[in-house]
C-alpha angles and dihedrals in degrees: 000000000000116000118222125192115209110199118196107206091204124072098240107115093190090063092050091052094049092050092051090051090051092048094049092049094061099032107037092161091066124078104227121197122187126213124184122211099234091187095049125097116277089248135008108232112160136340098302093057089045092054091050091051098054102076096051090042091055090049088059093045089054090052093057107112132214090273089072113090099183139004125220119202103219099209122092090220086065086233113204093354098140092044092048092051089053094058105028123101091215137040117293123201132179124225092232091048091050094050094048094049094045091053090048092049088054088053092241133147107226140195121202122222108200136166116260132009091245089069095053098083092048092054093043090052091051092051090051091048090053090051093240102116092114088067093052124103098176142314108237133192119222091195088236113137114233095247092052089067085078090063108127093208127082097257097091094048091048093053094047092045091050091055090045090054090053089050092053091049097044111024105051090232127163095206144009123236117206106232102208134058089226090063092068091091089055097050097099092047092048093050088059091051103042124072097218131052115287118214122199121204096219091052091045093052092046092052092050093049094084092053092053100047 
């Protein structure tokens, strides 16, 4: 059984746990382990938080032993992905990267519903860097702070679904990509609310793990 290490570059353990649960649900034949970057920011919202998160993230990547077959970066901004690939002894993929490529492989035009407006340029730049901008409808902010994605009530799902509905109506998209690792726990609820397929980055990365190990 391949062993995958999911590293959360922020310091919120609850988010790490929810991402590992989501990964295990769609890839039960992979042994997922979750690490939380204790020295990272509590949430990654924009380029400054991302820059702060990279050094402690790379420390964790360097600690991954030979028993790890693949590393997943559990931040939709793909924080430190290039740097991690440069130092890791195994493949490293980002959850944003995985979601974009999975949608493109399905031949779909996607819109991304993320958290705050400050994250939009980061995600747009990543999509351009991956050469997938022709598949993009729009990157949209739901004005939901990252840590509020852990809300156990229905408020977070309602706000994300409302923005997803606007994307379907306005962007000509075939699917919605959830633009935050913390949204993984909401994916099932959102699929029941949104009229087009909803892709989650954690699930996408988990599904691709078997092909890369």
